[in-house]
Coordinates of C-alpha atoms in Angstrom, one line a residue:
M27 CA -9.6 52.6 -56.2
G28 CA -8.2 49.2 -55.6
T29 CA -5.3 49.3 -58.0
P30 CA -2.2 48.2 -56.2
G31 CA 0.7 50.6 -55.9
P32 CA 3.8 50.1 -58.1
L33 CA 5.9 48.5 -55.4
H34 CA 5.1 46.4 -52.3
R35 CA 6.6 47.5 -49.1
L36 CA 9.4 45.4 -47.6
T37 CA 7.5 44.8 -44.4
G38 CA 5.2 42.4 -46.2
S39 CA 7.6 41.0 -48.6
P40 CA 10.2 38.2 -48.8
A41 CA 12.9 40.8 -48.1
D42 CA 11.7 40.8 -44.4
P43 CA 11.0 37.1 -43.7
A44 CA 11.4 37.2 -39.9
P45 CA 8.4 38.0 -37.6
T46 CA 8.1 41.6 -36.8
V47 CA 8.1 41.9 -33.0
T48 CA 7.2 45.2 -31.3
A49 CA 6.0 45.8 -27.8
P50 CA 2.3 47.0 -27.7
D51 CA 1.8 50.7 -27.4
P52 CA 0.0 51.3 -24.0
T53 CA -1.8 54.3 -25.5
L54 CA -3.6 52.1 -28.1
P55 CA -6.1 49.3 -27.5
P56 CA -4.3 46.1 -26.5
P57 CA -3.9 43.3 -29.0
V58 CA -6.1 40.2 -28.6
V59 CA -4.2 38.2 -31.2
D60 CA -0.6 38.1 -32.2
M61 CA 0.4 41.4 -33.8
S62 CA 3.5 40.2 -35.6
I63 CA 3.2 39.7 -39.4
S64 CA 2.1 36.2 -40.3
R65 CA 3.7 34.4 -43.3
Q66 CA 3.9 30.8 -42.2
S67 CA 1.3 28.0 -42.5
E68 CA -1.0 26.6 -39.9
D69 CA -0.1 23.1 -41.0
A70 CA 3.2 21.4 -41.0
G71 CA 4.8 19.9 -44.1
R72 CA 4.9 21.0 -47.7
T73 CA 2.2 23.7 -47.8
V74 CA 1.0 26.7 -49.7
N75 CA -1.2 29.6 -48.6
L76 CA -3.0 31.4 -51.4
T77 CA -3.9 35.0 -50.7
I78 CA -6.0 36.9 -53.2
D79 CA -6.3 40.7 -52.9
D80 CA -8.4 43.7 -53.9
G81 CA -11.8 42.1 -54.6
P82 CA -14.4 41.0 -54.6
D83 CA -14.8 41.7 -58.3
P84 CA -17.9 40.6 -60.2
Q85 CA -15.9 39.6 -63.3
W86 CA -13.0 37.8 -61.7
T87 CA -13.9 36.6 -58.3
P88 CA -16.5 34.0 -59.4
R89 CA -14.0 32.6 -61.9
I90 CA -11.2 32.4 -59.3
L91 CA -13.6 30.7 -56.9
D92 CA -14.4 28.2 -59.6
V93 CA -10.8 27.2 -60.3
L94 CA -10.1 27.0 -56.6
A95 CA -13.1 24.7 -56.2
R96 CA -12.1 22.4 -59.1
N97 CA -8.7 22.0 -57.5
G98 CA -9.8 21.6 -53.9
A99 CA -7.8 24.7 -53.0
K100 CA -8.6 27.2 -50.2
A101 CA -7.5 30.9 -50.1
V102 CA -7.6 34.0 -48.0
F103 CA -9.5 36.8 -49.8
C104 CA -8.1 40.2 -48.8
M105 CA -11.1 42.4 -49.5
L106 CA -11.4 46.1 -49.9
G107 CA -14.3 47.3 -47.7
P108 CA -16.2 49.2 -50.5
N109 CA -15.9 46.3 -52.9
A110 CA -17.3 43.9 -50.3
R111 CA -20.1 46.4 -49.7
A112 CA -20.8 46.7 -53.4
H113 CA -20.9 42.9 -53.9
P114 CA -22.1 41.3 -50.7
D115 CA -23.3 38.2 -52.7
L116 CA -19.7 37.5 -53.8
A117 CA -18.3 38.2 -50.3
R118 CA -20.8 35.6 -48.9
Q119 CA -19.9 33.1 -51.7
V120 CA -16.2 33.3 -50.6
V121 CA -17.2 32.5 -47.0
A122 CA -19.6 29.7 -48.1
A123 CA -16.9 28.1 -50.1
G124 CA -14.7 27.7 -47.0
H125 CA -12.2 30.5 -47.7
R126 CA -11.1 33.0 -45.1
L127 CA -11.5 36.8 -45.1
C128 CA -8.9 39.5 -44.6
D129 CA -9.4 43.3 -44.2
H130 CA -7.5 45.2 -46.9
T131 CA -8.7 48.6 -45.8
V132 CA -11.1 51.1 -47.4
S133 CA -8.9 53.0 -49.8
H134 CA -6.0 50.8 -50.7
D135 CA -3.7 53.6 -49.7
T136 CA -0.1 52.3 -50.1
A137 CA 1.2 55.4 -48.3
M138 CA -0.9 54.9 -45.2
D139 CA 2.2 54.1 -43.2
H140 CA 3.0 57.8 -43.6
K141 CA -0.4 59.0 -42.3
D142 CA -1.4 59.6 -38.7
V143 CA -2.7 56.9 -36.5
A144 CA -6.3 58.2 -36.6
Y145 CA -6.3 57.8 -40.4
Q146 CA -4.8 54.3 -40.2
E147 CA -7.4 53.3 -37.6
R148 CA -10.3 54.6 -39.8
E149 CA -9.0 52.7 -42.8
I150 CA -8.7 49.4 -40.8
T151 CA -11.9 49.6 -38.7
E152 CA -14.1 50.9 -41.5
G153 CA -12.8 48.3 -43.9
L154 CA -13.6 45.6 -41.3
R155 CA -17.0 47.0 -40.7
M156 CA -17.9 46.9 -44.4
I157 CA -16.7 43.4 -44.8
Q158 CA -18.6 42.1 -41.8
E159 CA -21.8 43.9 -42.8
A160 CA -21.5 42.4 -46.4
T161 CA -21.0 38.9 -45.1
G162 CA -23.5 39.0 -42.2
G163 CA -20.8 39.0 -39.5
A164 CA -18.4 36.4 -40.8
P165 CA -15.0 36.2 -39.0
V166 CA -12.2 38.3 -40.5
P167 CA -9.1 36.8 -39.0
Y168 CA -6.5 38.7 -40.9
Y169 CA -5.5 42.3 -41.9
R170 CA -3.2 43.1 -44.8
A171 CA -1.9 46.6 -45.2
P172 CA -2.0 47.9 -48.9
G173 CA 1.3 47.3 -50.5
G174 CA 2.6 46.0 -47.2
A175 CA 2.5 49.5 -45.6
F176 CA 2.3 48.2 -42.1
T177 CA 3.2 50.3 -39.0
P178 CA 3.5 49.1 -35.4
E179 CA 0.4 51.1 -34.7
S180 CA -1.6 49.6 -37.6
R181 CA -0.5 46.1 -36.6
Q182 CA -1.6 46.7 -33.0
L183 CA -4.9 48.2 -34.1
A184 CA -5.7 45.2 -36.3
A185 CA -4.7 42.8 -33.6
A186 CA -6.9 44.7 -31.1
H187 CA -9.8 43.8 -33.4
G188 CA -8.8 40.1 -33.6
M189 CA -7.0 40.3 -37.0
R190 CA -3.5 39.0 -37.4
P191 CA -1.4 41.1 -39.7
L192 CA -0.8 39.2 -42.9
G193 CA 2.3 39.4 -45.1
W194 CA 3.5 37.2 -47.9
N195 CA 6.6 35.3 -49.1
V196 CA 5.8 34.9 -52.8
D197 CA 5.1 38.0 -54.8
T198 CA 3.9 37.0 -58.3
R199 CA 3.5 40.6 -59.3
D200 CA 0.4 39.5 -61.2
F201 CA -1.0 43.0 -61.0
E202 CA 1.6 44.1 -63.5
R203 CA 0.2 41.5 -66.0
P204 CA 3.7 40.2 -66.9
G205 CA 2.3 37.1 -68.7
V206 CA 0.9 33.9 -67.5
E207 CA 4.1 31.9 -67.7
R208 CA 6.0 34.6 -65.7
I209 CA 3.4 34.5 -63.0
V210 CA 3.6 30.7 -62.8
E211 CA 7.4 30.6 -62.9
T212 CA 7.7 33.3 -60.2
A213 CA 5.4 31.4 -57.9
K214 CA 7.3 28.2 -58.4
A215 CA 10.7 29.8 -57.9
Q216 CA 9.8 31.8 -54.8
L217 CA 8.0 29.1 -52.9
R218 CA 11.4 28.1 -51.5
I219 CA 11.3 31.4 -49.5
G220 CA 8.0 30.5 -47.8
P221 CA 4.4 29.4 -48.3
T222 CA 2.3 32.5 -48.6
V223 CA 1.6 33.5 -52.2
L224 CA 0.2 37.0 -53.2
L225 CA -2.3 37.1 -56.1
H226 CA -5.2 39.5 -57.1
D227 CA -8.8 39.2 -58.1
G228 CA -9.5 42.9 -58.1
G229 CA -7.9 46.2 -59.3
G230 CA -7.9 45.4 -63.0
N231 CA -8.0 42.7 -65.7
R232 CA -7.1 39.4 -63.9
A233 CA -7.3 37.1 -66.9
Q234 CA -3.6 36.3 -66.5
T235 CA -4.0 35.5 -62.8
L236 CA -6.9 33.2 -63.6
A237 CA -4.9 31.4 -66.4
A238 CA -1.9 31.2 -64.1
L239 CA -4.0 29.5 -61.4
E240 CA -5.3 27.0 -63.9
E241 CA -1.6 25.9 -64.4
L242 CA -0.2 26.5 -60.9
L243 CA -2.8 24.6 -58.8
P244 CA -2.5 21.2 -60.6
W245 CA 1.3 21.6 -60.4
L246 CA 1.2 22.3 -56.7
K247 CA -0.9 19.2 -56.1
A248 CA 1.3 17.0 -58.4
N249 CA 4.4 18.2 -56.5
G250 CA 3.1 17.3 -53.0
Y251 CA 1.9 20.7 -51.8
A252 CA -1.2 20.8 -49.5
F253 CA -3.3 23.9 -49.4
S254 CA -3.2 25.6 -45.9
F255 CA -4.0 29.0 -44.3
P256 CA -1.5 31.4 -42.7
Q257 CA -1.1 31.2 -39.0
R258 CA -3.5 33.3 -37.0

């Protein structure tokens, strides 16, 4: 569990950069935050939003936290509920370091957009519950569908629980382990599309991701990027 699917869905990817606008479904709980997919930064200017999926992982999350700290960078950690429950110390470390949390469901089912609404609701609400229990009730301001498998219903259900749906602009495809330089160059090239970068700390060996961050974060600072968070 936790291994990303082979392809990310277009609803979360750079192929669909415009906000997704859908009227709320009156049969579902009403949204209390914006239910469109967030990809832009809270802050103006030359910014980057790091988002890190599928952890927390006892081998890779501490190392990624360390490289972020050394570079003064913040990130959104999109956690799987069972991983947060299994490693509550790491989940709390993420919060204590000033990073933000995102609900990435229970099962990382990249086909959940083909399942019924009750299934989608369980995946979202149970993932949220596990993360909040692991962190002692820390805020979880975002929801990211596995592989970008959003539906209007899942977006509304997340927003009804105070979580803005979270997409991305830059898909490094680091989960494929294409090599450190490929990850770095993909990130640099795609930042022209938008500021939100997709990376992983769970779901497999993340040595390449870690090494890529060691190169990418100093480059971002040297090129005038400020670290921000996605709009809520």
